[in-house]
């Protein structure tokens, strides 16, 4: 990219082909791929497209305020970076570039346990709140050490991924033989445990072997007590899609839920996140904040999720597109574009603050309007 006005992408989607041109084919398919037929990836986008906005007029929107509070921390926008492993796959500075980009918006970043930079270096580069994403590891001693390092580095919350007892069937990774380059590693974990990620394997993804060897599929509700005993940080569960699980989590006193299907990378055919959001919000009934990720590409997507009860929305793949296309500047531009589009959408909808967003702002087709709790009229 030359950096000229005519060359700068004007939408988030325009970063995808730029990223693909920069990345090796196997890496691109690792970033972009989903599970199975990738129907859940498509469903995440289709869910946003089905929802329409009912704008209100004659509202003073001379100033739109995007700042809010997330898990007790002030943020500049109800938008954050979802956890993704190995940002160095996209750019040499990896997670350092990501957190600097997010920090320019005072936005939170959820750092993966499989980050390619150390927690301490990431924290030193960050200007926005950091949360740490965890998988439930076979080795509790490793998990305990990771949590304590994150606390010492100033991370503000733990996000336990609960939708990955095993890795989904990620066919693109298998077909393209994805493996980590030798210079990229999970810097916060034991290299002796994760070293085989760099090996080539015919017919299967190295990451699927990694998940089988490293992630404990026996995780259940009773295990949350142990994790909470190890930390004073808020505990957020990521990967909740049903009212039943949301209600039980709230009863147990978790500090937040992320409505997520892992970007369509786990269960092919799972519910789209925007479709699941209303039932989760209703089940929680204000007992803890609800967040969302999956399929977010436009500021209007943010507006729709916030109107349905998400306190903040997290974006994944597009940040890696920005990193691959133009490093920190590209990631910053992706996030800034979403922020600016959200502000435009709020102004044009007659909503000067996130507090003004609620389900009455939205409409959708007659077959699903009542099911999902939309208060506006269904479209004919």
Tab-separated table of C-alpha atoms in Angstrom, residues 31-358:
chain	number	residue	atom	x	y	z
A	31	UNK	CA	-7.059	-17.310	9.177
A	32	UNK	CA	-10.106	-17.330	6.935
A	33	UNK	CA	-11.372	-20.888	7.224
A	34	UNK	CA	-14.173	-22.320	9.312
A	35	UNK	CA	-15.326	-25.789	10.270
A	36	UNK	CA	-16.799	-28.293	7.848
A	37	UNK	CA	-18.764	-26.679	5.036
A	38	UNK	CA	-18.309	-23.305	6.754
A	39	UNK	CA	-22.071	-22.856	7.006
A	40	UNK	CA	-21.696	-21.225	10.421
A	41	UNK	CA	-19.260	-18.667	9.017
A	42	UNK	CA	-21.870	-17.764	6.403
A	43	UNK	CA	-24.698	-17.808	8.953
A	44	UNK	CA	-22.936	-15.240	11.138
A	45	UNK	CA	-22.951	-12.767	8.273
A	46	UNK	CA	-26.452	-13.643	7.070
A	47	UNK	CA	-27.880	-13.016	10.535
A	48	UNK	CA	-26.729	-9.399	10.466
A	49	UNK	CA	-28.046	-8.936	6.944
A	50	UNK	CA	-31.540	-10.143	7.933
A	51	UNK	CA	-31.926	-7.443	10.581
A	52	UNK	CA	-33.008	-3.978	9.448
A	53	UNK	CA	-32.823	-0.667	11.296
A	54	UNK	CA	-35.845	1.504	12.173
A	55	UNK	CA	-34.272	4.963	12.379
A	56	UNK	CA	-35.825	7.656	14.550
A	57	UNK	CA	-35.794	11.260	13.352
A	58	UNK	CA	-35.754	14.752	14.854
A	59	UNK	CA	-33.301	13.693	17.556
A	60	UNK	CA	-30.363	15.916	18.513
A	61	UNK	CA	-27.317	13.978	17.286
A	62	UNK	CA	-24.961	16.948	17.010
A	63	UNK	CA	-22.675	14.966	19.305
A	64	UNK	CA	-22.599	11.186	19.489
A	65	UNK	CA	-20.861	9.675	22.513
A	66	UNK	CA	-19.302	6.240	21.969
A	67	UNK	CA	-17.436	5.849	25.245
A	68	UNK	CA	-18.758	3.385	27.783
A	69	UNK	CA	-17.660	1.099	30.599
A	70	UNK	CA	-16.783	-2.569	30.135
A	71	UNK	CA	-16.191	-4.783	33.188
A	72	UNK	CA	-15.643	-1.642	35.211
A	73	UNK	CA	-13.055	-0.118	32.877
A	74	UNK	CA	-13.741	2.978	30.773
A	75	UNK	CA	-13.323	2.372	27.038
A	76	UNK	CA	-13.500	4.708	24.089
A	77	UNK	CA	-15.877	2.591	22.056
A	78	UNK	CA	-17.987	-0.560	22.691
A	79	UNK	CA	-15.684	-2.493	20.377
A	80	UNK	CA	-12.730	-4.754	21.083
A	81	UNK	CA	-10.352	-7.264	19.554
A	82	UNK	CA	-11.392	-10.906	19.892
A	83	UNK	CA	-8.788	-13.501	20.905
A	84	UNK	CA	-6.798	-15.004	18.047
A	85	UNK	CA	-3.594	-17.008	18.235
A	86	UNK	CA	-0.246	-16.113	16.728
A	87	UNK	CA	-0.618	-12.575	15.416
A	88	UNK	CA	2.954	-12.839	14.141
A	89	UNK	CA	1.493	-14.905	11.306
A	90	UNK	CA	0.069	-11.626	10.004
A	91	UNK	CA	2.835	-9.166	10.861
A	92	UNK	CA	6.272	-9.247	12.470
A	93	UNK	CA	5.251	-7.228	15.518
A	94	UNK	CA	2.299	-9.505	16.157
A	95	UNK	CA	0.238	-8.723	19.234
A	96	UNK	CA	2.315	-5.614	19.975
A	97	UNK	CA	0.950	-4.001	16.834
A	98	UNK	CA	-2.557	-5.188	17.666
A	99	UNK	CA	-2.696	-3.722	21.167
A	100	UNK	CA	-1.217	-0.435	20.000
A	101	UNK	CA	-3.900	-0.235	17.323
A	102	UNK	CA	-6.654	-1.019	19.828
A	103	UNK	CA	-5.162	1.382	22.332
A	104	UNK	CA	-5.479	4.246	19.862
A	105	UNK	CA	-9.255	3.853	20.307
A	106	UNK	CA	-9.036	3.026	24.034
A	107	UNK	CA	-10.522	-0.340	23.059
A	108	UNK	CA	-10.002	-3.640	24.910
A	109	UNK	CA	-8.014	-6.542	23.479
A	110	UNK	CA	-8.534	-10.183	24.431
A	111	UNK	CA	-5.088	-11.773	24.214
A	112	UNK	CA	-4.928	-15.459	23.301
A	113	UNK	CA	-3.142	-17.931	25.547
A	114	UNK	CA	-1.389	-18.834	22.276
A	115	UNK	CA	-0.073	-15.322	21.729
A	116	UNK	CA	3.181	-15.062	19.800
A	117	UNK	CA	4.495	-12.348	22.154
A	118	UNK	CA	4.886	-12.507	25.917
A	119	UNK	CA	2.182	-11.170	28.188
A	120	UNK	CA	4.681	-8.753	29.703
A	121	UNK	CA	5.686	-7.263	26.344
A	122	UNK	CA	2.057	-7.040	25.248
A	123	UNK	CA	1.116	-5.245	28.454
A	124	UNK	CA	3.977	-2.789	28.039
A	125	UNK	CA	2.712	-1.877	24.557
A	126	UNK	CA	-0.972	-1.644	25.451
A	127	UNK	CA	-2.967	1.502	26.083
A	128	UNK	CA	-6.385	-0.160	26.378
A	129	UNK	CA	-7.627	-2.855	28.775
A	130	UNK	CA	-6.251	-6.373	28.289
A	131	UNK	CA	-8.157	-9.574	28.956
A	132	UNK	CA	-6.559	-13.009	28.775
A	133	UNK	CA	-8.250	-15.829	26.865
A	134	UNK	CA	-7.727	-19.311	28.306
A	135	UNK	CA	-8.299	-22.856	27.188
A	136	UNK	CA	-8.772	-25.532	29.842
A	137	UNK	CA	-5.394	-27.240	29.791
A	138	UNK	CA	-4.615	-30.776	30.892
A	139	UNK	CA	-1.864	-29.333	33.077
A	140	UNK	CA	-3.354	-27.246	35.857
A	141	UNK	CA	0.121	-26.089	36.902
A	142	UNK	CA	0.632	-24.469	33.501
A	143	UNK	CA	-2.803	-22.866	33.643
A	144	UNK	CA	-2.115	-21.541	37.128
A	145	UNK	CA	1.220	-20.068	36.038
A	146	UNK	CA	-0.363	-18.386	33.016
A	147	UNK	CA	-3.091	-16.815	35.142
A	148	UNK	CA	-0.617	-15.478	37.678
A	149	UNK	CA	1.617	-14.009	34.981
A	150	UNK	CA	-1.363	-12.260	33.419
A	151	UNK	CA	-2.388	-10.825	36.779
A	152	UNK	CA	1.135	-9.574	37.440
A	153	UNK	CA	1.251	-7.980	33.979
A	154	UNK	CA	-1.917	-5.999	34.665
A	155	UNK	CA	-4.504	-7.924	32.676
A	156	UNK	CA	-8.033	-6.993	33.730
A	157	UNK	CA	-10.089	-10.170	33.140
A	158	UNK	CA	-9.934	-13.846	32.221
A	159	UNK	CA	-11.934	-15.208	29.292
A	160	UNK	CA	-12.373	-18.975	29.381
A	161	UNK	CA	-13.247	-20.484	26.012
A	162	UNK	CA	-15.884	-23.155	26.634
A	163	UNK	CA	-16.782	-24.266	23.094
A	164	UNK	CA	-13.590	-26.219	22.360
A	165	UNK	CA	-13.506	-29.631	24.041
A	166	UNK	CA	-11.893	-30.633	20.768
A	167	UNK	CA	-11.066	-28.718	17.617
A	168	UNK	CA	-13.701	-28.451	14.898
A	169	UNK	CA	-13.125	-30.124	11.540
A	170	UNK	CA	-11.179	-27.335	9.884
A	171	UNK	CA	-10.892	-28.763	6.413
A	172	UNK	CA	-9.065	-25.830	4.880
A	173	UNK	CA	-6.198	-26.232	7.350
A	174	UNK	CA	-5.957	-29.944	6.587
A	175	UNK	CA	-6.092	-29.482	2.819
A	176	UNK	CA	-3.418	-26.811	2.828
A	177	UNK	CA	-1.191	-28.488	5.426
A	178	UNK	CA	-1.041	-25.496	7.734
A	179	UNK	CA	1.768	-25.490	10.291
A	180	UNK	CA	3.507	-22.778	12.251
A	181	UNK	CA	6.692	-21.340	10.774
A	182	UNK	CA	9.760	-22.129	12.924
A	183	UNK	CA	10.140	-18.575	14.222
A	184	UNK	CA	6.584	-18.347	15.607
A	185	UNK	CA	5.650	-19.934	18.925
A	186	UNK	CA	3.238	-19.742	21.847
A	187	UNK	CA	5.615	-17.565	23.869
A	188	UNK	CA	3.734	-17.954	27.124
A	189	UNK	CA	3.625	-21.747	27.141
A	190	UNK	CA	6.121	-24.557	27.472
A	191	UNK	CA	7.874	-25.069	24.142
A	192	UNK	CA	8.376	-28.744	24.882
A	193	UNK	CA	4.606	-29.174	24.915
A	194	UNK	CA	3.799	-27.069	21.849
A	195	UNK	CA	6.841	-27.738	19.680
A	196	UNK	CA	5.118	-30.248	17.400
A	197	UNK	CA	2.978	-27.418	16.006
A	198	UNK	CA	5.862	-26.711	13.653
A	199	UNK	CA	5.826	-30.203	12.155
A	200	UNK	CA	4.191	-31.011	8.851
A	201	UNK	CA	1.445	-33.618	8.916
A	202	UNK	CA	-0.271	-35.114	5.879
A	203	UNK	CA	-4.066	-35.073	5.963
A	204	UNK	CA	-4.542	-33.214	9.225
A	205	UNK	CA	-3.889	-29.826	10.733
A	206	UNK	CA	-1.055	-29.469	13.202
A	207	UNK	CA	-3.431	-27.391	15.294
A	208	UNK	CA	-5.939	-30.231	15.587
A	209	UNK	CA	-3.194	-32.450	16.990
A	210	UNK	CA	-2.266	-29.621	19.308
A	211	UNK	CA	-5.800	-29.310	20.646
A	212	UNK	CA	-6.096	-33.041	21.256
A	213	UNK	CA	-2.816	-33.135	23.169
A	214	UNK	CA	-3.092	-29.896	25.110
A	215	UNK	CA	-6.758	-29.050	25.777
A	216	UNK	CA	-8.664	-31.046	28.400
A	217	UNK	CA	-12.116	-32.083	27.072
A	218	UNK	CA	-13.385	-32.980	30.549
A	219	UNK	CA	-14.045	-29.316	31.443
A	220	UNK	CA	-17.427	-28.928	33.146
A	221	UNK	CA	-19.283	-26.464	35.349
A	222	UNK	CA	-17.714	-27.711	38.564
A	223	UNK	CA	-14.221	-26.833	37.295
A	224	UNK	CA	-15.025	-23.133	37.373
A	225	UNK	CA	-14.641	-23.130	41.148
A	226	UNK	CA	-10.975	-24.083	40.848
A	227	UNK	CA	-10.253	-21.372	38.304
A	228	UNK	CA	-11.980	-18.719	40.373
A	229	UNK	CA	-9.974	-19.820	43.410
A	230	UNK	CA	-6.771	-18.984	41.498
A	231	UNK	CA	-7.550	-15.356	40.743
A	232	UNK	CA	-9.337	-12.193	41.774
A	233	UNK	CA	-9.881	-11.202	38.148
A	234	UNK	CA	-13.377	-11.226	36.640
A	235	UNK	CA	-14.198	-14.492	34.834
A	236	UNK	CA	-15.948	-14.340	31.456
A	237	UNK	CA	-17.147	-17.443	29.590
A	238	UNK	CA	-16.739	-17.351	25.816
A	239	UNK	CA	-18.753	-19.623	23.550
A	240	UNK	CA	-22.256	-19.528	25.055
A	241	UNK	CA	-25.119	-19.790	22.541
A	242	UNK	CA	-28.159	-20.942	24.547
A	243	UNK	CA	-30.448	-19.551	27.203
A	244	UNK	CA	-29.967	-22.685	29.288
A	245	UNK	CA	-26.211	-22.283	29.552
A	246	UNK	CA	-26.469	-18.535	29.992
A	247	UNK	CA	-28.912	-18.851	32.883
A	248	UNK	CA	-26.757	-21.467	34.621
A	249	UNK	CA	-23.623	-19.358	34.202
A	250	UNK	CA	-25.392	-16.336	35.690
A	251	UNK	CA	-26.613	-18.437	38.613
A	252	UNK	CA	-23.019	-19.458	39.296
A	253	UNK	CA	-21.979	-15.821	39.392
A	254	UNK	CA	-19.752	-15.553	36.318
A	255	UNK	CA	-18.781	-11.986	35.499
A	256	UNK	CA	-19.652	-11.972	31.806
A	257	UNK	CA	-20.571	-14.054	28.765
A	258	UNK	CA	-19.413	-13.845	25.165
A	259	UNK	CA	-22.006	-15.061	22.695
A	260	UNK	CA	-19.662	-16.751	20.245
A	261	UNK	CA	-19.400	-19.732	17.925
A	262	UNK	CA	-15.635	-19.336	17.552
A	263	UNK	CA	-16.066	-17.470	14.281
A	264	UNK	CA	-17.649	-20.581	12.760
A	265	UNK	CA	-14.475	-22.573	13.389
A	266	UNK	CA	-15.901	-25.161	15.799
A	267	UNK	CA	-19.356	-26.685	15.204
A	268	UNK	CA	-20.502	-26.459	11.601
A	269	UNK	CA	-24.217	-25.694	11.674
A	270	UNK	CA	-24.160	-23.885	15.025
A	271	UNK	CA	-26.479	-20.967	15.677
A	272	UNK	CA	-25.368	-17.603	14.333
A	273	UNK	CA	-24.241	-15.360	17.160
A	274	UNK	CA	-26.659	-12.514	16.447
A	275	UNK	CA	-29.522	-15.023	16.377
A	276	UNK	CA	-28.429	-16.424	19.763
A	277	UNK	CA	-27.885	-13.040	21.406
A	278	UNK	CA	-31.514	-12.176	22.348
A	279	UNK	CA	-32.148	-15.435	24.209
A	280	UNK	CA	-28.857	-15.169	26.082
A	281	UNK	CA	-29.603	-11.579	27.115
A	282	UNK	CA	-33.076	-12.551	28.298
A	283	UNK	CA	-31.758	-15.543	30.265
A	284	UNK	CA	-29.068	-13.501	32.004
A	285	UNK	CA	-31.628	-10.844	32.952
A	286	UNK	CA	-29.019	-8.245	33.850
A	287	UNK	CA	-27.031	-10.476	36.213
A	288	UNK	CA	-23.847	-10.107	34.123
A	289	UNK	CA	-22.825	-8.286	30.936
A	290	UNK	CA	-23.156	-10.026	27.595
A	291	UNK	CA	-20.737	-9.544	24.704
A	292	UNK	CA	-20.727	-10.840	21.130
A	293	UNK	CA	-18.327	-11.791	18.382
A	294	UNK	CA	-18.664	-13.464	14.987
A	295	UNK	CA	-19.279	-12.024	11.529
A	296	UNK	CA	-18.849	-8.341	12.444
A	297	UNK	CA	-17.772	-6.360	9.387
A	298	UNK	CA	-19.660	-3.054	9.521
A	299	UNK	CA	-20.571	-0.354	11.975
A	300	UNK	CA	-24.224	-1.231	11.467
A	301	UNK	CA	-23.384	-4.741	12.711
A	302	UNK	CA	-22.114	-3.180	15.923
A	303	UNK	CA	-25.267	-1.105	16.243
A	304	UNK	CA	-27.510	-4.159	15.778
A	305	UNK	CA	-25.657	-6.235	18.366
A	306	UNK	CA	-25.624	-3.377	20.882
A	307	UNK	CA	-29.338	-2.787	20.328
A	308	UNK	CA	-30.013	-6.457	21.098
A	309	UNK	CA	-28.252	-6.205	24.431
A	310	UNK	CA	-24.532	-6.738	23.868
A	311	UNK	CA	-22.492	-4.403	26.050
A	312	UNK	CA	-19.575	-4.551	23.618
A	313	UNK	CA	-18.756	-6.332	20.374
A	314	UNK	CA	-15.481	-8.034	19.497
A	315	UNK	CA	-13.986	-8.451	16.033
A	316	UNK	CA	-11.482	-11.084	14.956
A	317	UNK	CA	-10.422	-11.884	11.404
A	318	UNK	CA	-10.590	-8.282	10.113
A	319	UNK	CA	-7.906	-7.243	12.603
A	320	UNK	CA	-5.592	-9.895	11.156
A	321	UNK	CA	-6.485	-8.663	7.663
A	322	UNK	CA	-5.376	-5.190	8.682
A	323	UNK	CA	-2.166	-6.473	10.258
A	324	UNK	CA	-1.289	-8.489	7.162
A	325	UNK	CA	-2.085	-5.638	4.784
A	326	UNK	CA	-0.369	-2.771	6.604
A	327	UNK	CA	0.821	-3.784	10.066
A	328	UNK	CA	-0.241	-1.672	13.022
A	329	UNK	CA	-1.606	1.051	10.740
A	330	UNK	CA	-3.815	-1.470	8.961
A	331	UNK	CA	-5.237	-2.880	12.195
A	332	UNK	CA	-5.806	0.634	13.489
A	333	UNK	CA	-7.626	1.581	10.299
A	334	UNK	CA	-9.866	-1.504	10.504
A	335	UNK	CA	-10.899	-0.620	14.047
A	336	UNK	CA	-11.229	3.085	13.265
A	337	UNK	CA	-13.446	2.306	10.276
A	338	UNK	CA	-15.782	0.267	12.469
A	339	UNK	CA	-15.841	3.025	15.082
A	340	UNK	CA	-16.588	5.717	12.505
A	341	UNK	CA	-19.268	3.609	10.845
A	342	UNK	CA	-20.883	2.976	14.229
A	343	UNK	CA	-20.961	6.681	14.959
A	344	UNK	CA	-22.537	7.356	11.551
A	345	UNK	CA	-25.126	4.627	12.097
A	346	UNK	CA	-26.022	5.932	15.550
A	347	UNK	CA	-26.463	9.479	14.268
A	348	UNK	CA	-28.562	8.387	11.292
A	349	UNK	CA	-30.675	6.202	13.584
A	350	UNK	CA	-31.363	8.973	16.067
A	351	UNK	CA	-29.280	7.437	18.863
A	352	UNK	CA	-26.608	9.761	20.285
A	353	UNK	CA	-25.379	7.232	22.875
A	354	UNK	CA	-25.091	3.458	23.237
A	355	UNK	CA	-27.613	3.830	26.079
A	356	UNK	CA	-30.213	4.785	23.458
A	357	UNK	CA	-29.862	1.500	21.581
A	358	UNK	CA	-32.518	-1.131	22.275
